[in-house]
Amino acid sequence: MTTQSPIGPTDAAAPADAFAHAAPDAAGAAQGPVAPNAVTAPDAADAAENPDLAATADTSRRSPRLRRLLVTFAPANLGLFLLWGAVPGILLPLQIEGLDPSDKAANLAVVTTIGAFVAMLAQPLAGTLSDRTRSRYGPRASWIVGGTLCGGLALLGLAAANTLVQIAVAWTIVQIAYNFVQGPLSAVLPDRVPTARRGTFSAVVGFAAMLGALGGQVAATGFADHVGAGYVTFAGIALVTLALFVALNPDRDNRAAPRRPFSARALLRSYYFDPRRHPDFAWAFLGRLLLYLGYFVVLNYQLYVLQDYVGLGDDAVDFIPVLGAVMLVTTLIATAIGGPLSDRIGRRKPLIYLAAVICALGLIGPWVTPTTTGMLLFAAIGGFGFGFFQSVDTALVSEVLPAQEDFAKDLGVVNIAATLPQVLAPAAAGAVVVVLGYAALFPVGIVLLLLGGLAVAPIKSVR
């Protein structure tokens, strides 16, 4: 699984109503400290432009609409990330192993690499189509429901697959479908949540994503002898949680909004933004890219680090769940702290700096002490720093998006900064190890992490 950023790791086909309205011929300042229950000037300005924000302009926790959105947003993300944890982490490898145990590693690598590449392309496209959708159900709901239904059908196809080609095709469709869910779902944050509450929402989403990713893997082990039943179960959970979210938080009718035709140029622009016109967004993209690469250059190579650098050999496999449990606990704690804290003090960038430093400190442990203790320090301290970064960075990114009409597309683009490092990290780590040895991984990671933190310094529209 590639851990996608909560906003912020897909749809093979969306409902006819949504796509028809997306088609060309369809009709139609820097933020200072924030008082906990105040509506800031940026919130008021956003609300004037965005009817969804106007409906939730009261940033108080007493706002029924905002409270309902928060309470249902968490399960929606949990249901989606349970699937992301269970399927690529446990069920898909078991299914591929059952086909050909001797070549399971190579076969899994082929299937997951194709899936990761497709996911990276699908989410910006999903955002572009969602942003252009004009429907009585709004720009997001139709894609969330349609992607969930198509993804569930693709999982049924995956359960029935009995050749590697069939598995690869079905998994690719699953990736497309659920990324078409995740892109529009991520856009709910800038669409409907006032600026002063985005840190809290980001923390909740990050918490749900982390809990879902690990919880999905743990729950999926219970389907080791019935992989097909596992696919059906997790598809059902995602369907229920996402359908409830859409039903309880109806999107606004946007059929009267200006029409934006879809063209080949618009398709290409799904994967591009002009850094000269939107420098703050460019710096946020670069910061996320560097920090993720610095973290995953070690995390995605941890099995070999444990085997050869620490010297555990075959026992390394048994130690990875221990590291995972420690990392989960500290990441969840940090996620719960970072977002709300950034809301309370009305600042994002200083907390990004702090998160990068904490992550870097986590890499010092195994660099200085190539032991299990050193790796536990990496899991605990690095996990805390990464969770802290995710919850604050999600809020920061939501405030530097280039244009309201392209929220979902831009979120899809910035999520490439989260998925691409996870694809590149193993190759980059391998090159470092071959040339300089295992010990060099840690200073390389530290430098990347610190550069990632400093990259947000030039951002002017967010403090």
XYZ file of C-alpha atoms in Angstrom:
463
model
C 0.000 0.000 0.000
C 1.150 3.493 -0.662
C 0.173 5.636 2.263
C -1.687 8.441 0.714
C -1.994 11.751 2.389
C -5.381 12.124 4.015
C -6.437 14.925 1.672
C -3.702 14.173 1.591
C -1.967 7.499 -0.819
C -10.029 6.100 -7.614
C -13.209 5.459 -10.164
C -13.457 3.423 -13.335
C -16.767 5.038 -14.146
C -18.908 7.497 -12.256
C -22.690 7.858 -12.383
C -24.124 8.969 -15.692
C -25.595 12.072 -14.070
C -22.231 13.234 -12.760
C -20.300 12.582 -15.947
C -22.958 14.139 -18.123
C -22.800 17.335 -16.124
C -18.995 17.287 -16.296
C -19.003 16.949 -20.078
C -18.527 19.986 -22.322
C -22.080 19.949 -23.665
C -23.746 19.908 -20.257
C -26.146 22.700 -19.383
C -24.983 25.056 -17.586
C -3.952 37.065 3.666
C -1.989 35.884 6.154
C -3.848 34.482 9.103
C -3.100 35.765 12.574
C -3.726 34.045 15.894
C -7.191 32.531 16.030
C -9.452 32.670 19.044
C -10.997 29.236 19.548
C -14.561 30.313 18.762
C -13.957 33.247 16.448
C -14.777 33.519 12.765
C -11.601 34.879 11.203
C -11.488 37.327 8.327
C -10.275 34.629 5.941
C -13.217 32.477 6.993
C -15.655 35.273 6.308
C -14.137 35.918 2.898
C -14.197 32.242 2.041
C -17.796 31.984 3.172
C -18.792 34.856 0.922
C -17.381 32.988 -2.094
C -18.375 29.467 -1.136
C -21.955 28.625 -0.127
C -20.772 25.504 1.684
C -18.502 27.559 3.904
C -21.268 30.076 4.422
C -23.391 27.279 5.805
C -20.665 26.357 8.257
C -19.254 29.822 8.904
C -19.832 29.413 12.629
C -16.532 27.810 13.620
C -17.806 26.933 17.063
C -17.915 23.272 17.970
C -21.614 23.904 18.699
C -22.383 24.308 14.983
C -24.637 21.286 14.252
C -23.711 21.156 10.569
C -19.980 21.309 11.248
C -20.231 18.814 14.111
C -22.170 16.343 11.946
C -19.615 16.758 9.182
C -16.768 15.982 11.580
C -18.517 12.978 13.149
C -19.238 11.396 9.751
C -16.029 12.458 7.984
C -13.917 10.300 10.294
C -15.793 7.003 9.636
C -15.850 7.732 5.897
C -12.066 8.005 5.846
C -11.714 5.062 8.217
C -13.775 2.829 5.927
C -11.695 3.821 2.914
C -8.338 3.347 4.651
C -9.367 0.017 6.197
C -9.621 -1.148 2.602
C -6.260 0.400 1.668
C -4.655 -1.383 4.616
C -6.305 -4.770 4.137
C -6.185 -5.327 0.387
C -2.653 -4.399 -0.740
C -1.166 -5.157 2.678
C -2.558 -8.657 3.303
C -5.265 -9.985 0.976
C -3.627 -9.249 -2.379
C -0.244 -10.777 -1.377
C -2.034 -13.890 -0.075
C -3.984 -14.256 -3.313
C -0.843 -13.875 -5.440
C 1.077 -16.303 -3.233
C -1.652 -18.877 -3.794
C -1.106 -18.673 -7.560
C 2.676 -19.144 -7.600
C 4.498 -19.326 -4.244
C 7.967 -19.442 -5.819
C 7.577 -16.131 -7.710
C 5.258 -14.359 -5.282
C 7.632 -11.437 -4.569
C 8.237 -10.602 -8.227
C 4.572 -11.034 -9.143
C 3.413 -8.837 -6.274
C 5.950 -6.168 -7.231
C 4.613 -6.069 -10.793
C 0.970 -5.809 -9.727
C 1.523 -3.202 -7.005
C 3.831 -1.070 -9.164
C 1.185 -0.891 -11.883
C -1.405 -0.023 -9.246
C 0.736 2.690 -7.656
C 1.417 4.326 -11.021
C -2.270 4.275 -11.959
C -3.270 5.680 -8.560
C -0.828 8.554 -8.996
C -2.469 9.455 -12.308
C -6.073 8.789 -11.297
C -6.506 11.170 -8.394
C -5.708 14.465 -10.202
C -7.967 13.364 -13.065
C -10.718 12.559 -10.578
C -10.297 16.004 -9.097
C -10.506 17.703 -12.484
C -13.739 15.900 -13.362
C -15.215 16.510 -9.919
C -14.420 20.229 -10.045
C -16.241 20.474 -13.383
C -19.295 18.474 -12.362
C -22.598 20.365 -12.297
C -25.375 18.379 -10.646
C -28.244 18.713 -8.202
C -26.139 16.459 -5.966
C -23.168 18.826 -6.084
C -19.637 18.325 -7.415
C -18.459 15.592 -5.014
C -21.273 13.265 -3.942
C -21.887 11.561 -7.291
C -18.224 10.677 -7.700
C -17.907 9.381 -4.139
C -20.937 7.110 -4.530
C -20.085 6.055 -8.080
C -16.465 5.321 -7.258
C -17.472 3.290 -4.218
C -19.905 1.168 -6.234
C -17.420 0.610 -9.064
C -14.663 -0.204 -6.587
C -16.882 -2.750 -4.856
C -17.656 -4.442 -8.172
C -13.944 -4.474 -9.024
C -13.194 -6.147 -5.684
C -15.749 -8.832 -6.540
C -13.878 -9.298 -9.808
C -10.603 -9.493 -7.904
C -12.080 -12.186 -5.661
C -12.987 -14.231 -8.748
C -9.631 -13.724 -10.524
C -7.496 -16.840 -10.936
C -4.612 -15.641 -13.138
C -1.987 -12.954 -12.602
C -3.284 -10.930 -15.555
C -6.833 -10.996 -14.177
C -5.563 -9.933 -10.764
C -3.536 -7.074 -12.270
C -6.505 -5.807 -14.297
C -8.942 -6.046 -11.381
C -6.519 -4.373 -8.951
C -5.908 -1.549 -11.418
C -9.658 -0.907 -11.634
C -9.884 -1.000 -7.825
C -7.155 1.651 -7.632
C -8.855 3.869 -10.194
C -12.277 3.538 -8.570
C -11.295 4.265 -4.985
C -8.965 7.101 -5.969
C -11.987 8.650 -7.677
C -13.565 8.437 -4.217
C -10.584 9.751 -2.308
C -9.985 12.812 -4.491
C -13.491 14.317 -4.155
C -13.672 13.222 -0.496
C -10.456 15.128 0.223
C -11.944 18.259 -1.349
C -14.619 18.323 1.363
C -12.057 19.915 3.708
C -11.468 23.151 1.737
C -15.030 23.054 0.363
C -16.895 23.032 3.661
C -14.569 23.551 6.641
C -13.712 27.092 7.810
C -9.991 27.837 7.989
C -9.944 28.054 11.782
C -11.171 24.447 12.109
C -9.130 22.775 9.376
C -6.358 21.684 11.714
C -8.852 19.770 13.853
C -10.459 18.169 10.811
C -7.020 17.307 9.425
C -6.104 15.605 12.688
C -9.311 13.561 12.658
C -8.735 12.473 9.064
C -5.107 11.611 9.780
C -6.133 9.632 12.852
C -8.730 7.692 10.854
C -6.275 7.049 8.015
C -3.556 5.692 10.300
C -5.991 3.612 12.336
C -7.578 2.268 9.173
C -4.282 1.383 7.516
C -3.059 -0.722 10.442
C -6.496 -1.927 11.536
C -7.182 -3.129 8.017
C -4.027 -5.214 8.019
C -4.827 -6.733 11.413
C -8.457 -7.479 10.497
C -7.446 -8.918 7.122
C -5.381 -11.651 8.779
C -8.687 -13.192 9.864
C -9.479 -13.805 6.179
C -6.225 -15.630 5.397
C -8.153 -18.766 4.414
C -11.023 -16.875 2.753
C -9.483 -14.032 0.754
C -12.593 -13.537 -1.385
C -14.750 -13.045 1.698
C -12.254 -10.454 2.881
C -12.617 -8.465 -0.328
C -16.409 -8.486 0.023
C -16.256 -7.483 3.700
C -14.010 -4.469 3.242
C -15.906 -3.343 0.146
C -19.093 -3.469 2.234
C -17.582 -1.449 5.076
C -16.430 1.247 2.651
C -19.853 1.321 0.995
C -21.700 1.784 4.294
C -19.420 4.472 5.765
C -19.152 6.496 2.563
C -22.863 6.237 1.743
C -23.737 7.447 5.250
C -21.376 10.387 4.868
C -22.989 11.441 1.584
C -26.534 10.927 2.902
C -25.988 12.869 6.138
C -24.004 15.702 4.543
C -25.823 16.552 1.303
C -23.751 18.528 -1.151
C -25.129 21.783 -2.579
C -26.906 21.916 -5.913
C -24.385 23.628 -8.185
C -26.192 23.421 -11.539
C -26.332 27.218 -11.672
C -22.549 27.543 -11.337
C -20.571 28.619 -14.440
C -19.851 25.743 -16.822
C -16.252 24.677 -17.330
C -15.773 22.542 -20.457
C -13.556 19.486 -20.285
C -10.894 19.309 -22.994
C -7.561 17.675 -23.779
C -5.874 20.764 -22.349
C -7.865 20.431 -19.138
C -6.825 16.777 -18.960
C -3.135 17.671 -19.226
C -3.577 20.449 -16.673
C -4.805 17.817 -14.216
C -1.155 16.977 -13.611
C 0.340 20.454 -13.707
C 0.270 23.820 -11.998
C 2.275 26.971 -12.687
C 4.724 27.477 -9.788
C 5.341 31.078 -10.889
C 1.660 31.973 -10.542
C 1.146 29.900 -7.392
C 4.461 29.916 -5.499
C 2.913 29.105 -2.119
C 1.339 25.950 -3.522
C 4.650 25.031 -5.176
C 6.556 25.381 -1.893
C 3.946 23.278 -0.077
C 4.264 20.608 -2.790
C 8.067 20.598 -2.508
C 7.977 20.456 1.291
C 5.680 17.442 1.312
C 7.724 15.702 -1.410
C 11.038 16.104 0.429
C 9.704 15.212 3.857
C 7.937 12.090 2.623
C 11.045 11.012 0.701
C 13.266 11.529 3.754
C 10.948 9.455 5.942
C 10.189 6.638 3.518
C 13.773 6.211 2.330
C 14.278 4.483 5.690
C 10.773 3.181 6.411
C 10.344 1.379 3.085
C 13.779 -0.226 3.466
C 13.382 -1.246 7.099
C 13.281 -5.008 6.454
C 16.726 -4.999 4.862
C 17.985 -2.509 7.462
C 16.928 -4.907 10.219
C 18.341 -7.942 8.431
C 21.732 -6.595 7.378
C 22.469 -3.342 9.254
C 21.064 -4.342 12.642
C 21.961 -7.993 12.070
C 18.668 -9.745 12.845
C 18.739 -11.922 9.731
C 15.612 -14.038 9.394
C 14.284 -12.746 12.739
C 13.758 -9.303 11.189
C 10.310 -10.317 9.951
C 9.137 -10.943 13.516
C 10.380 -7.537 14.692
C 8.584 -5.450 12.062
C 5.134 -5.773 13.742
C 6.698 -4.462 16.960
C 8.020 -1.404 15.148
C 4.658 -0.967 13.449
C 2.768 -1.013 16.744
C 5.098 1.542 18.335
C 4.911 3.768 15.278
C 1.121 3.593 15.180
C 0.730 4.671 18.808
C 3.075 7.646 18.564
C 1.727 8.688 15.167
C -1.862 8.689 16.413
C -0.923 10.690 19.509
C 0.919 13.277 17.421
C -1.905 13.478 14.899
C -4.394 14.203 17.686
C -2.156 16.993 19.006
C -0.804 18.710 15.887
C -3.932 19.788 14.029
C -5.905 21.201 16.986
C -2.769 22.935 18.293
C -2.223 24.670 14.954
C -5.862 25.835 15.034
C -5.500 27.176 18.558
C -2.353 29.221 17.910
C -3.395 30.194 14.375
C -0.065 29.115 12.877
C 1.050 26.245 10.648
C 4.645 26.836 9.544
C 6.391 26.753 12.955
C 4.758 23.395 13.653
C 5.928 22.074 10.260
C 9.488 23.057 11.222
C 9.077 21.287 14.545
C 7.707 18.140 12.903
C 10.650 17.963 10.488
C 13.138 18.290 13.353
C 11.384 15.573 15.379
C 11.417 13.219 12.375
C 15.115 13.926 11.850
C 15.867 13.211 15.515
C 14.212 9.826 15.081
C 16.761 8.874 12.411
C 19.698 9.692 14.665
C 18.932 6.680 16.895
C 19.617 3.874 14.386
C 22.397 5.904 12.749
C 24.345 6.101 16.006
C 23.144 2.776 17.441
C 22.565 0.034 14.826
C 20.471 -2.047 17.219
C 16.830 -2.890 17.817
C 16.825 -0.089 20.400
C 17.910 2.366 17.732
C 15.131 1.186 15.416
C 12.583 1.472 18.226
C 13.698 5.079 18.698
C 13.150 5.638 14.986
C 9.670 4.130 15.195
C 8.679 6.127 18.282
C 10.248 9.528 17.580
C 10.048 9.404 13.790
C 6.450 8.192 13.929
C 5.510 11.038 16.266
C 7.132 13.613 14.001
C 5.511 12.207 10.872
C 2.042 12.144 12.442
C 2.530 15.713 13.664
C 3.574 16.792 10.172
C 0.637 15.112 8.451
C -2.019 16.703 10.626
C -0.596 20.228 10.273
C 0.507 19.974 6.644
C -2.957 18.877 5.555
C -4.385 22.097 6.980
C -1.601 24.197 5.468
C -2.113 22.737 1.994
C -5.851 23.439 2.168
C -5.022 27.141 2.629
C -2.657 27.496 -0.342
C -4.767 25.788 -3.018
C -4.560 27.932 -6.175
C -8.263 28.235 -7.032
C -11.564 27.364 -5.392
C -12.943 25.947 -8.645
C -10.008 23.476 -8.819
C -9.893 22.291 -5.195
C -10.163 18.572 -5.954
C -7.750 18.696 -8.896
C -5.129 20.602 -6.915
C -5.450 18.223 -3.978
C -4.882 15.363 -6.402
C -1.753 17.073 -7.714
C -0.339 17.720 -4.259
C -1.003 14.111 -3.277
C 1.498 13.099 -5.961
C 4.024 14.578 -3.531
C 2.928 11.901 -1.042
C 2.658 8.891 -3.368
C 5.665 9.490 -5.638
C 8.261 9.352 -2.812
C 6.897 5.984 -1.696
C 7.422 4.630 -5.210
C 10.896 6.171 -5.526
C 12.132 5.560 -1.966
C 13.130 1.870 -2.343
C 15.138 2.602 -5.504
C 16.773 5.664 -3.930
C 17.580 3.734 -0.758
C 19.053 0.879 -2.782
C 21.344 3.269 -4.656
C 22.544 4.851 -1.399
C 23.224 1.444 0.170
C 25.136 0.153 -2.859
C 27.354 3.237 -3.065
C 27.737 4.301 0.577
C 26.374 1.497 2.777
C 23.395 1.214 5.122
C 24.653 3.797 7.608
C 24.424 6.513 4.940
C 20.643 6.083 4.662
C 20.105 7.961 7.912
C 22.038 11.197 7.233
C 20.520 11.281 3.740
C 17.067 10.956 5.303
C 17.857 13.634 7.893
C 18.929 16.133 5.231
C 15.803 15.485 3.157
C 13.557 15.861 6.213
C 15.093 19.168 7.260
C 14.949 20.508 3.708
C 11.292 19.475 3.573
C 10.563 21.457 6.713
C 12.424 24.529 5.487
C 10.676 24.406 2.108
C 7.498 25.900 3.587
C 9.366 28.969 4.907
C 8.834 31.066 1.727
C 5.053 30.562 1.886
C 3.520 34.010 2.419
C -0.223 33.390 2.644
C -0.015 31.155 5.733
C 1.796 31.922 8.980
